[in-house]
mmCIF file of C-alpha atoms in Angstrom:
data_model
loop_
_atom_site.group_PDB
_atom_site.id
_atom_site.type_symbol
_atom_site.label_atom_id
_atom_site.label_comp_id
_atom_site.label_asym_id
_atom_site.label_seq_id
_atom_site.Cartn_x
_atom_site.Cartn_y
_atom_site.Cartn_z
ATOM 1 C CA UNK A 109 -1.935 -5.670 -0.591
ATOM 2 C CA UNK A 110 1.285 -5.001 1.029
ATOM 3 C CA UNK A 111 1.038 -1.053 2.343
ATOM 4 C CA UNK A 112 4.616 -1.034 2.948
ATOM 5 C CA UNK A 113 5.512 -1.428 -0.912
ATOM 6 C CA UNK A 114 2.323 1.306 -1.476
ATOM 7 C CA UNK A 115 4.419 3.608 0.705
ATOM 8 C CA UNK A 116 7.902 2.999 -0.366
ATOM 9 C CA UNK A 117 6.371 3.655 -4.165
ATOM 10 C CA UNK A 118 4.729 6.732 -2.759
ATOM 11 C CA UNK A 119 7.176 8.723 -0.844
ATOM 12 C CA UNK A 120 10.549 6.344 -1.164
ATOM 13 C CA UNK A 121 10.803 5.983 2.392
ATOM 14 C CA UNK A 122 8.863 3.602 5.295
ATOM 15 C CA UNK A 123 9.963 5.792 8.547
ATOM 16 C CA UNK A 124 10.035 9.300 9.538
ATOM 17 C CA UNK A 125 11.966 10.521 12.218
ATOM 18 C CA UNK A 126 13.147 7.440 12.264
ATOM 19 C CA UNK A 127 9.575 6.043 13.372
ATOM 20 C CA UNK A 128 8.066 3.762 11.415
ATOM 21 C CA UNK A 129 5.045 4.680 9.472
ATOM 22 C CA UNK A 130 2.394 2.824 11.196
ATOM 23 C CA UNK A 131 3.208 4.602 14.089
ATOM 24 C CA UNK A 132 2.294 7.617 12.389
ATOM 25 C CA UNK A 133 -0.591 6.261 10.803
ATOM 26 C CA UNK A 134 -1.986 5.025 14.047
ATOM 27 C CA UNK A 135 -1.156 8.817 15.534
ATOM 28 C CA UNK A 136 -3.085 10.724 12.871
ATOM 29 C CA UNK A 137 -6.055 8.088 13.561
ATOM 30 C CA UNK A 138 -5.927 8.977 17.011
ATOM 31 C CA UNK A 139 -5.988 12.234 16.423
ATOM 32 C CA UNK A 140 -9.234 12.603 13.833
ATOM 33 C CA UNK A 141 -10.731 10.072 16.353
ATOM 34 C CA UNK A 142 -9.849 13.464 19.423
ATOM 35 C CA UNK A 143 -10.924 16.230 17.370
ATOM 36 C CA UNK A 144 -14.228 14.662 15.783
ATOM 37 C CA UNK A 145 -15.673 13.579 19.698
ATOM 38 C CA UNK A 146 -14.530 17.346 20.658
ATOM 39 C CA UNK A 147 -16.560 19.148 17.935
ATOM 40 C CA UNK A 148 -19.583 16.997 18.985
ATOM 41 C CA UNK A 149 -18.964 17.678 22.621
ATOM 42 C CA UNK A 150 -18.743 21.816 21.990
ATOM 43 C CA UNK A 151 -21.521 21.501 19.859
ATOM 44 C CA UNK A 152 -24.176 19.730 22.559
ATOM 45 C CA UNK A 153 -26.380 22.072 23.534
ATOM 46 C CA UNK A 154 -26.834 22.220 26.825
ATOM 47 C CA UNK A 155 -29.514 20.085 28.895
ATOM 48 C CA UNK A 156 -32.606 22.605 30.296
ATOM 49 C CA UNK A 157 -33.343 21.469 33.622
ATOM 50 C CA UNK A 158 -36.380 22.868 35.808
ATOM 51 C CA UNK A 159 -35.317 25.331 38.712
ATOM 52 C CA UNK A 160 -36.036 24.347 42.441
ATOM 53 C CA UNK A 161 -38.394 26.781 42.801
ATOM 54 C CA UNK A 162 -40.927 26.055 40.072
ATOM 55 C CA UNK A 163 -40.482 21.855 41.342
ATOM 56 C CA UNK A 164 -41.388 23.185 45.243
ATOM 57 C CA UNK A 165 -44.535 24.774 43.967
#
């Protein structure tokens, strides 16, 4: 399967900005890959740990 004839069917073009679309395609990837590891990061709970105090006892 050639993706470049896909595209040029698609949307009549192969570059925006004058960028070429695998650029672009590698970009967006990049960018699901960012925000997906950040919403599991914010939504970690924190780990409990045991104070100093209640260990020295």
């Amino acid at each position: 399967m050639n993706w470049t004839t896909v595209w040029m069917d698609l949307f009549g073009t192969t570059s925006l900005w004058g960028i070429d679309m695998g650029f672009w395609a590698a970009m967006a990837a990049v960018l699901l890959i960012v925000v997906l590891m950040n919403v599991v990061f914010w939504g970690m709970k924190p780990k409990k740990t045991e104070d100093r105090a209640s260990k020295e006892a």
